[in-house]
Coordinates of C-alpha atoms and ligand atoms in Angstrom, one line a residue:
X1 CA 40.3 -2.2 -42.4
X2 CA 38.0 -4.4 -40.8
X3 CA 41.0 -6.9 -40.4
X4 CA 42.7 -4.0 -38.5
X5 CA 39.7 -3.7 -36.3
X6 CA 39.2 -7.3 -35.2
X7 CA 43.1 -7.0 -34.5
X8 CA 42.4 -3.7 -32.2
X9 CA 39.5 -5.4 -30.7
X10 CA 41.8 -8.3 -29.8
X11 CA 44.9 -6.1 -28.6
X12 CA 42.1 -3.8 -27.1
X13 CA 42.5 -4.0 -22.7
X14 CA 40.0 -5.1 -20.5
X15 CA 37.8 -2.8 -19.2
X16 CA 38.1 -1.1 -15.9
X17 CA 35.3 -2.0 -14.1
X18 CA 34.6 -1.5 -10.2
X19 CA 34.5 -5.6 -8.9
X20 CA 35.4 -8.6 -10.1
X21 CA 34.7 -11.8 -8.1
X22 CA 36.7 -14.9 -9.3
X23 CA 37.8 -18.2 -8.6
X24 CA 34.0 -19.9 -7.6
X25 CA 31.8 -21.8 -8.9
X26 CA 28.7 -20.3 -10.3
X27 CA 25.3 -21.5 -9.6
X28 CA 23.7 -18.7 -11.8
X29 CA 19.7 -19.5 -11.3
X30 CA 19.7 -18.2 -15.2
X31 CA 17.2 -19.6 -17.4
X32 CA 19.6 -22.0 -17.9
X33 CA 20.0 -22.9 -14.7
X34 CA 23.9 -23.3 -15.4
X35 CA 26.4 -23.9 -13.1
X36 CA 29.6 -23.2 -13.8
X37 CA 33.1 -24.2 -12.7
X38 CA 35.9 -21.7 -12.5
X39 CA 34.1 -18.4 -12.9
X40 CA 34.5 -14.7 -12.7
X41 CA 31.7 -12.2 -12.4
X42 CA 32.1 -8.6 -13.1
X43 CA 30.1 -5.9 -11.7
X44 CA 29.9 -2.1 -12.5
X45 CA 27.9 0.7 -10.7
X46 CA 25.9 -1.9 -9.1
X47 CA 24.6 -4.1 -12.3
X48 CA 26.3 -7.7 -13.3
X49 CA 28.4 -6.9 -16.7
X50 CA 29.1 -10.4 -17.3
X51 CA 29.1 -14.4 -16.1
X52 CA 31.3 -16.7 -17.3
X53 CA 34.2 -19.1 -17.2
X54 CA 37.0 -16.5 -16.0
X55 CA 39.7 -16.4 -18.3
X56 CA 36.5 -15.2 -20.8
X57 CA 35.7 -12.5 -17.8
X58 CA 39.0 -11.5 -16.9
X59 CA 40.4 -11.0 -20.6
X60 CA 37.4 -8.2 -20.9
X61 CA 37.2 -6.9 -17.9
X62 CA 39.7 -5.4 -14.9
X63 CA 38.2 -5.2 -11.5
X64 CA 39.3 -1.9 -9.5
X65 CA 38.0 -4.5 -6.5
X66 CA 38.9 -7.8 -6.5
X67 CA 36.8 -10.7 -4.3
X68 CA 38.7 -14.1 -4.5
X69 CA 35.8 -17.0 -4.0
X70 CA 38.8 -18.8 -3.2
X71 CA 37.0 -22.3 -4.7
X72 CA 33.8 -21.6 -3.1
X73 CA 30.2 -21.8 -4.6
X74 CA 28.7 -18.4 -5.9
X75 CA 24.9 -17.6 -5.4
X76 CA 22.9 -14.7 -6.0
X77 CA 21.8 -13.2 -2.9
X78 CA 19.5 -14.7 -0.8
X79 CA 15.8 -13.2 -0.6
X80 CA 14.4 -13.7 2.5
X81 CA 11.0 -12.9 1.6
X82 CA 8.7 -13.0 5.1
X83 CA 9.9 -11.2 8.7
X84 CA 9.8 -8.6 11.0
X85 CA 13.4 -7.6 11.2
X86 CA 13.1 -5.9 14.8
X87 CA 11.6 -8.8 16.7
X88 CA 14.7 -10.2 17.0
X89 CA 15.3 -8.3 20.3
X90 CA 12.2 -10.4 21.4
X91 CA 14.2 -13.5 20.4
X92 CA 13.7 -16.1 23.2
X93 CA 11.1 -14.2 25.6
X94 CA 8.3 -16.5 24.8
X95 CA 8.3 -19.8 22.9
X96 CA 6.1 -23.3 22.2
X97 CA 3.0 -21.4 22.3
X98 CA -0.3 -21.4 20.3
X99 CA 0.0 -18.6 17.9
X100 CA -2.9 -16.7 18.8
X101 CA -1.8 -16.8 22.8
X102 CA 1.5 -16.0 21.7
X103 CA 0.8 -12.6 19.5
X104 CA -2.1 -11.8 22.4
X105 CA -0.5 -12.4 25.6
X106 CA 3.1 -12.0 24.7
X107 CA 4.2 -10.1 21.3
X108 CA 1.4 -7.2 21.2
X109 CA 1.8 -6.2 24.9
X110 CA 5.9 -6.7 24.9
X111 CA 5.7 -4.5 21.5
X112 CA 3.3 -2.2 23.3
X113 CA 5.5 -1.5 26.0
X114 CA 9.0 -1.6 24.1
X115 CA 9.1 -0.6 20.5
X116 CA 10.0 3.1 20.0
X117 CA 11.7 4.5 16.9
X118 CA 15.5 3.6 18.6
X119 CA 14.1 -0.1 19.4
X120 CA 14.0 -0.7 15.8
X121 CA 16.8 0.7 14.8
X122 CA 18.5 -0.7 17.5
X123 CA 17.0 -4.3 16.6
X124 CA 17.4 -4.0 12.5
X125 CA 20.8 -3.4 12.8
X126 CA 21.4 -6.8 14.7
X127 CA 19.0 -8.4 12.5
X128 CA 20.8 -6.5 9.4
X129 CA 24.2 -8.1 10.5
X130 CA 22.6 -11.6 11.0
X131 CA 21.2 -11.6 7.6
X132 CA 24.3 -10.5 6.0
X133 CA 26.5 -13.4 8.2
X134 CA 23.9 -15.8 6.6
X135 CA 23.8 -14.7 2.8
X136 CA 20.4 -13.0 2.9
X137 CA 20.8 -9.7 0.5
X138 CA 17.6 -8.7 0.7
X139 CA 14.6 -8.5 3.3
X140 CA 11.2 -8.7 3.2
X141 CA 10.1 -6.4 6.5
X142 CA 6.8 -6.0 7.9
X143 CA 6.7 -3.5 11.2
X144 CA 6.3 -0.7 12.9
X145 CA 8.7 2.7 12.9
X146 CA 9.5 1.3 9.0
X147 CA 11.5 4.2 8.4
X148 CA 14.2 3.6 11.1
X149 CA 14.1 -0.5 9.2
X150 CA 15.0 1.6 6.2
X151 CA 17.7 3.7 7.8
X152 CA 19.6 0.3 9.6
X153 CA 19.1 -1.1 6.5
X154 CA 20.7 1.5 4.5
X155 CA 23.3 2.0 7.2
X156 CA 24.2 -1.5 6.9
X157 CA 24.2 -2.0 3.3
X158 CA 21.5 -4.4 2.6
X159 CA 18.7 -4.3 0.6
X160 CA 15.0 -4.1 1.8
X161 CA 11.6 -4.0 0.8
X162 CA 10.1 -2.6 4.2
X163 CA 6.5 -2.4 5.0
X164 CA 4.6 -0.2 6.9
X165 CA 2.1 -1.2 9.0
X166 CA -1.8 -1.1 9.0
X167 CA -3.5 -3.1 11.8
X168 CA -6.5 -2.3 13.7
X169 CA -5.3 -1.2 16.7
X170 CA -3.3 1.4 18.5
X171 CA -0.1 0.2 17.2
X172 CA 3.1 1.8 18.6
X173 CA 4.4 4.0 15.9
X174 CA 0.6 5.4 15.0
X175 CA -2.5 4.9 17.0
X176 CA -5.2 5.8 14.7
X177 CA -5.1 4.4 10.7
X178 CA -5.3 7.5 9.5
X179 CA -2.0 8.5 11.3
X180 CA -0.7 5.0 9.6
X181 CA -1.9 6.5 5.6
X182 CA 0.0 9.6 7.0
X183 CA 3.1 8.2 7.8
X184 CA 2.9 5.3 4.9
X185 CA 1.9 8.2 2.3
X186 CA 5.7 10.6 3.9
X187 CA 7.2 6.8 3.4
X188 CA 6.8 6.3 0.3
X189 CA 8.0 9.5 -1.0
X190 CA 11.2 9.7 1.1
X191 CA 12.0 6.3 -0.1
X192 CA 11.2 6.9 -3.4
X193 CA 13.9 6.2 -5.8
X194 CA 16.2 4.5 -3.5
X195 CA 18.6 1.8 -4.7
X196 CA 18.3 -0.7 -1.7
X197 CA 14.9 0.3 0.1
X198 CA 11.7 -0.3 -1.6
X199 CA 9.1 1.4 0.3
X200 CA 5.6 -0.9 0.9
X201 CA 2.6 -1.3 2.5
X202 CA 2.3 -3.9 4.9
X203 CA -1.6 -4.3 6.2
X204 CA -1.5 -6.7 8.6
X205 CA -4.0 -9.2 7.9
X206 CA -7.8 -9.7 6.8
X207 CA -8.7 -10.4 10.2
X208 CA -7.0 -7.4 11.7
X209 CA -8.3 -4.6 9.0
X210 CA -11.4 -3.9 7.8
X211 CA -12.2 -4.1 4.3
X212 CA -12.8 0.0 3.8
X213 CA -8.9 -0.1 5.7
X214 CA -7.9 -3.0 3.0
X215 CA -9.5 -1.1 -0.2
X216 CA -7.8 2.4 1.1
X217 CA -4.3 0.7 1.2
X218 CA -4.8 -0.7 -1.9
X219 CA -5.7 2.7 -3.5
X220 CA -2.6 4.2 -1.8
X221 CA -0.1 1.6 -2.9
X222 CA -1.4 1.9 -6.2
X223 CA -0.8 6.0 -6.0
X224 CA 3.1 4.5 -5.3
X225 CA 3.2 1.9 -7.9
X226 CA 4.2 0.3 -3.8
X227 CA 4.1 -3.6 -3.4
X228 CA 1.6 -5.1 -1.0
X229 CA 2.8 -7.7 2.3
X230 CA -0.1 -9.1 4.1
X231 CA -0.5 -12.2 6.1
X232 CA -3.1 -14.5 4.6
X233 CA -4.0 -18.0 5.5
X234 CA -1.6 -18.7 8.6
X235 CA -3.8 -20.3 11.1
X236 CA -6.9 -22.2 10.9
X237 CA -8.3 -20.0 13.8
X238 CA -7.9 -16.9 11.1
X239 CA -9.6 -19.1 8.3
X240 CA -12.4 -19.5 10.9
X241 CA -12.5 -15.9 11.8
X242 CA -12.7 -14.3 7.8
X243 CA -15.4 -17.2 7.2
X244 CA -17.5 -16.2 10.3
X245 CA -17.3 -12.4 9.3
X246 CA -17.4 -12.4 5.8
X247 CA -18.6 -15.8 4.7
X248 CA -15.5 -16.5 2.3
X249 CA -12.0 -17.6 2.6
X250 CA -9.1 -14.4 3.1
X251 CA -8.0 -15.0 -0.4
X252 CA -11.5 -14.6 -1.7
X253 CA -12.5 -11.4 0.6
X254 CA -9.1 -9.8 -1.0
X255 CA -10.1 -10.6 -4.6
X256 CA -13.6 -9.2 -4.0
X257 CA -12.1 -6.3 -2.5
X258 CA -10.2 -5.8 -5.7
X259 CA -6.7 -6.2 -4.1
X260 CA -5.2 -8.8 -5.2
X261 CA -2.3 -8.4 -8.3
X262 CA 1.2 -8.6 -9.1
X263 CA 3.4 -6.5 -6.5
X264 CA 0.6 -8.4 -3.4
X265 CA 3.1 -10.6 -1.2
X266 CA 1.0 -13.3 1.0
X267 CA 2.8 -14.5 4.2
X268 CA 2.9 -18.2 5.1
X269 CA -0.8 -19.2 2.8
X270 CA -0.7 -22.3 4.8
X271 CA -4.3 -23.0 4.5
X272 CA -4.7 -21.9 1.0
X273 CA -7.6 -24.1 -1.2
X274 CA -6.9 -25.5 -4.3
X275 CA -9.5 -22.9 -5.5
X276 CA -7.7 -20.1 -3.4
X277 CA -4.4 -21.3 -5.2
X278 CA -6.0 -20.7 -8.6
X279 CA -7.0 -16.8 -7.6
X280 CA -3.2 -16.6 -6.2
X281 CA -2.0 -18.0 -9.9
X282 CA -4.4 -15.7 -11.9
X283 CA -3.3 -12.7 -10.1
X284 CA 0.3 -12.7 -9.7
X285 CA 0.2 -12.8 -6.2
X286 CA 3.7 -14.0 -4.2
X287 CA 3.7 -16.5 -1.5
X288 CA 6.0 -16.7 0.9
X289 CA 6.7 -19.7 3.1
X290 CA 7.8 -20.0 6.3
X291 CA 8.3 -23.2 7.6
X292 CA 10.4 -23.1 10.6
X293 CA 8.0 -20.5 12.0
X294 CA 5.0 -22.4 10.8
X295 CA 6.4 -25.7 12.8
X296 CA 7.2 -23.8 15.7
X297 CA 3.7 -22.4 15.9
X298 CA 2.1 -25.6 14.9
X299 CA 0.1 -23.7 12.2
X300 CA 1.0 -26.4 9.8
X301 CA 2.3 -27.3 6.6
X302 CA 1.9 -25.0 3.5
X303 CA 1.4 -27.3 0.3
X304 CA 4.4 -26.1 -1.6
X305 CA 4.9 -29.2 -3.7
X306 CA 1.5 -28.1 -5.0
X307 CA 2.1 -24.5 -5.2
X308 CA 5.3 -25.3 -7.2
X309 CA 3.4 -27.8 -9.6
X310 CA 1.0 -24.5 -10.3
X311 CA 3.8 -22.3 -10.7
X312 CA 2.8 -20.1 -8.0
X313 CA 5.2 -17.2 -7.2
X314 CA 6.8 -18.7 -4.2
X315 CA 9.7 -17.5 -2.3
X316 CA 11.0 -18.6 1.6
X317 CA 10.8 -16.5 4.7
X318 CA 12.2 -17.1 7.7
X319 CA 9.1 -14.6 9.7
X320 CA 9.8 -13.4 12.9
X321 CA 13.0 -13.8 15.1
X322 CA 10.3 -14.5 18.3
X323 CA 9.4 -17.5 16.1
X324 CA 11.9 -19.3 14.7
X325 CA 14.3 -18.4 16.2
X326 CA 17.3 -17.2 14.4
X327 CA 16.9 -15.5 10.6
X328 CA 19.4 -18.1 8.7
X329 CA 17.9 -18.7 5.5
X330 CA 20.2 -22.0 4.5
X331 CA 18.8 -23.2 7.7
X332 CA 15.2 -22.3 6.3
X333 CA 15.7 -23.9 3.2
X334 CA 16.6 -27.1 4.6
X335 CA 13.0 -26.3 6.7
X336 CA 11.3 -26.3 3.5
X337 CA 12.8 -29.4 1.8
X338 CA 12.1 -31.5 4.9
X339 CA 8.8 -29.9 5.4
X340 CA 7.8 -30.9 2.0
X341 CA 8.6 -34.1 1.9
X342 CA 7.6 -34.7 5.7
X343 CA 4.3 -33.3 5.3
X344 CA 3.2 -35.3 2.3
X345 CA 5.1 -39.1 2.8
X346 CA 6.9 -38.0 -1.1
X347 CA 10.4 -37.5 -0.5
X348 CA 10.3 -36.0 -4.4
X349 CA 8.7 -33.1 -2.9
X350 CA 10.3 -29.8 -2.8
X351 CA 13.3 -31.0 -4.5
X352 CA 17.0 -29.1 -3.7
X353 CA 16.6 -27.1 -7.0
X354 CA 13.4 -26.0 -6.3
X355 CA 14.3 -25.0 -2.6
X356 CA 17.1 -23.1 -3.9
X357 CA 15.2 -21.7 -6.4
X358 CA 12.6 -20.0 -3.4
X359 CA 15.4 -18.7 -1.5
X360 CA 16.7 -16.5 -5.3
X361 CA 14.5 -16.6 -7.8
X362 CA 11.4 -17.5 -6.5
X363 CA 11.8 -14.2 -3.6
X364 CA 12.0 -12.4 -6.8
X365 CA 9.1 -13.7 -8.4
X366 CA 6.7 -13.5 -5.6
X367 CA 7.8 -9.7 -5.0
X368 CA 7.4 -9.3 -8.8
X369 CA 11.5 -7.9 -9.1
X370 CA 12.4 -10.7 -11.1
X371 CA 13.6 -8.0 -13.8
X372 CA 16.1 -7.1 -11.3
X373 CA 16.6 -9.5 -8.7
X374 CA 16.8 -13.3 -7.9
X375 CA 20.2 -14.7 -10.2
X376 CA 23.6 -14.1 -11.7
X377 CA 22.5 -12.4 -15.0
X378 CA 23.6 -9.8 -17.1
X379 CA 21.4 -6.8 -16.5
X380 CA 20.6 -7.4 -13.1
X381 CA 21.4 -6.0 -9.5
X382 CA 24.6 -7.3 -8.8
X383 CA 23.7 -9.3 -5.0
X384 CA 26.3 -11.8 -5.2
X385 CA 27.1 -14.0 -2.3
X386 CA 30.2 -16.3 -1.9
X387 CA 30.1 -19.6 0.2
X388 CA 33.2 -21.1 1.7
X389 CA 33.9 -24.8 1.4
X390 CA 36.5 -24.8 4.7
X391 CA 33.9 -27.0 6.6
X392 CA 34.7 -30.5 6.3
X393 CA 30.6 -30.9 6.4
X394 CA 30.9 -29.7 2.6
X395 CA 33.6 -32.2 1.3
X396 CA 33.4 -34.1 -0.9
X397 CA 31.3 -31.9 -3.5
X398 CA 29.3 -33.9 -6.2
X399 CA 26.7 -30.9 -6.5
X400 CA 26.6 -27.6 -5.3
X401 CA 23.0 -27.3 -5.0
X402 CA 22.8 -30.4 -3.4
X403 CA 25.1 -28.9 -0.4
X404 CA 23.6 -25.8 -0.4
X405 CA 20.3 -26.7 0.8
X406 CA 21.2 -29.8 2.4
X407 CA 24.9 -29.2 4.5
X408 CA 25.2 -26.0 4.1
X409 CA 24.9 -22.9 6.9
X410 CA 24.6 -19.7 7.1
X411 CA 28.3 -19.5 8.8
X412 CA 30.1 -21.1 5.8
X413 CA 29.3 -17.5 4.1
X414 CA 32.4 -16.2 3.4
X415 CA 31.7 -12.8 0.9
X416 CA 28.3 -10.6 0.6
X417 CA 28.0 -8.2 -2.6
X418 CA 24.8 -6.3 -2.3
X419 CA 24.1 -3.9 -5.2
X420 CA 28.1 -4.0 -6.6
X421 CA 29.0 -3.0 -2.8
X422 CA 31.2 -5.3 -0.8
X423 CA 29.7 -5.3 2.6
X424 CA 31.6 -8.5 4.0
X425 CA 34.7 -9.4 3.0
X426 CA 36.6 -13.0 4.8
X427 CA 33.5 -13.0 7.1
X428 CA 34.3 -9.2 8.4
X429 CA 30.9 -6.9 8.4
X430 CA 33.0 -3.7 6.4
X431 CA 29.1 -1.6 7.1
X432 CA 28.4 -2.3 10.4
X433 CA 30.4 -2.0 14.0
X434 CA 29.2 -5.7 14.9
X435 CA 30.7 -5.4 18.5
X436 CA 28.3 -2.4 19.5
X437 CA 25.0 -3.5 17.5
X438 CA 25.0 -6.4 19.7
X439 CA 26.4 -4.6 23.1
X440 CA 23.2 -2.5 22.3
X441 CA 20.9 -5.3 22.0
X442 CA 21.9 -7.4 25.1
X443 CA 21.0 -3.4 27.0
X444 CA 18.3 -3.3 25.5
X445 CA 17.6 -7.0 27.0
X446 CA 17.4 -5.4 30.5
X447 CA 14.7 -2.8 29.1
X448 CA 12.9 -5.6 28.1
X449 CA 12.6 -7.9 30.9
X450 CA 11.8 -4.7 32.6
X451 CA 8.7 -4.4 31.1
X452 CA 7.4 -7.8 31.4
X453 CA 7.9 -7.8 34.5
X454 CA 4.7 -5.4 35.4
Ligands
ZN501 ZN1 4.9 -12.7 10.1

């Protein structure tokens, strides 16, 4: 009998399943950290099924959908963990500026006078197809209008974790903050449950919201089990600001506040203390860095090989599109490396594995999804991302990882799988109508220039 069994179980066929992407090689960013040549994946109703050297896949498993990787190297989907998806129809207007002149004399009043609910549709959709052309499965979004960021998002198939915002001014979706608890509180319950958007908070920063607006996001956010994304430590003008006002460092007015805990997302945490760094670690609080936009700014150089020796939960953001200026993240990774190793004379600093590891993994980790998110494992969302090796920039290959943060861009990606859905196939955006998202944005240019004009 049980010899009859095994025998069945042998004869049995593979199961139908709805994709199978073979013919890559793997870099899993398991606990293993395995990479492995000649591999299949198969993914049903949106979860990875199985990981492995194909002819093990494929004799279990028959793919309804079949992606050929075509000898390429297979991620999981990039997280890029830091940005305001919509700015990039403010890409260009103003650069190599101090940050505080360029938010006050250029981005509040440009957003003041442009950014309706169609503006940021209009502008995620753009950014939506940029970030899927570069790998990026997942965005981290703090703006305004965060519902129509959900919608694009949706619309184009990629996964989000939008914030809405609290700052303490008339902002242009809601002018009071008790309109912005309104509209966060309707947010969070029409978002609830969703497979690609995650609905959050998105406060902007300790120096622009009081503490009683802080503590009342926090008790909202904790009403929707909602994650946290706040700026903290980005410039040393904001350091000197918090101090002046409160007598402590951002990080140590959000602790006293009772804010800080897994699910709270800091952005950039450039001037973070070693002390700082320690409430960070003892909370579970995410950084994410943003180096490109941190250069271009001049607000300085986060200490990442630090925050990696402490096992901080750090992921990589590219910020801003008016900042950087484009939302690549291979291009941000190689930031990061170069960064590192730039900013401290150790060229061991921020080491290719470890980069790679922000741009997966370490997103994950600092949103606190790294049950769901982040690698190639069984269990997990299946956000699979396939890089072509047609560029002669990627020949010859000794190590995958090696290329991927040091030769690789975001054009050499070839496939995007975001939750078991193929949304680009041989470079072709199957979600999105790429020629009229970006007729729309180069209209809304003239609207624009318009506006700055007066
Ligand atoms: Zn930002």
């Amino acid at each position: 009998m049980s010899l009859l069994l095994l025998l069945l179980g042998l004869a049995a066929p593979p199961q139908d399943v709805d994709l199978v992407v073979r013919n890559g090689t793997v870099v899993a960013m398991d606990p293993g950290r395995r990479v492995i040549a000649g591999a299949a994946i198969a993914v049903d109703r949106g979860a990875i099924l199985a990981v492995g050297p194909e002819a093990d896949v494929v004799s279990r498993y028959h793919g309804r959908d079949l992606l050929d990787a075509a000898g390429g190297i297979v991620i999981p989907g990039l997280i890029n963990a830091h940005g305001h998806a919509p700015m990039v129809l403010f890409r260009g207007i103003a650069d190599d500026l101090k940050l505080m002149d360029w938010l006050q004399k250029y981005i509040f009043p440009a957003e003041a006078k442009n950014v309706t609910a169609d503006f940021v549709k209009a502008g995620t959709r753009l950014a939506a197809l940029e970030m899927l052309r570069s790998g990026t499965t997942t965005f981290v979004d703090m703006y305004y209008f965060e519902d129509q960021v959900a919608e694009a998002a949706k619309e184009a198939g990629i996964r989000t974790v939008a914030g809405s915002t609290f700052i303490d001014f008339p902002a242009p979706d809601n002018k009071t903050f008790v309109e912005a608890e309104a509209y966060a509180e309707r947010f969070f319950k029409r978002w609830a449950g969703d497979p690609l958007v995650v609905a959050a908070a998105a406060p902007h920063s300790a120096y622009l919201c009081k503490p009683e607006q802080l503590k009342a996001v926090r008790a909202l956010a904790d009403r929707f089990s909602a994650p946290i994304l706040i700026h903290v430590s980005e410039s040393p003008d904001e350091q000197k600001q918090v101090r002046e006002k409160y007598g402590r460092t951002p990080t140590e007015h959000l602790r006293d506040l009772g804010f800080l805990r897994k699910g709270v997302l800091f952005a950039h945490g450039i001037w973070l203390s070693p002390s700082d760094r320690a409430i960070v670690k003892e909370n579970g609080v995410g950084v994410a860095h943003c180096p490109e936009s941190n250069m271009k700014l001049s607000s300085g150089a986060a200490p990442v090989r630090d925050m990696l020796a402490e096992g901080i939960r750090l992921g990589l953001g590219t910020d801003g599109a008016a900042s950087n200026n484009d939302l690549d993240m291979f291009e941000e990774m190689l930031a990061a490396a170069l960064l590192a190793k730039h900013a401290t004379g150790d060229p061991t600093a921020a080491p290719a594995p470890a980069v790679l590891e922000m741009a997966t993994l370490g997103g994950a980790r600092a949103l606190g999804m790294e049950d769901r998110l982040g690698s190639l494992e069984v269990g997990k969302r299946a956000d699979i991302v396939v890089v072509g090796l047609d560029a002669p920039r990627l020949h010859p290959l000794y190590d995958p990882v090696s290329h991927l943060v040091y030769a690789a861009k975001g054009a050499d990606v070839r496939h995007v799988v975001v939750e078991g859905h193929v949304v680009m196939r041989d470079r072709k955006l199957l979600t999105l109508h790429e020629a009229a998202v970006i007729a729309e944005a180069d209209r809304l240019r003239g609207q624009v220039i318009s506006t700055l004009a007066h």
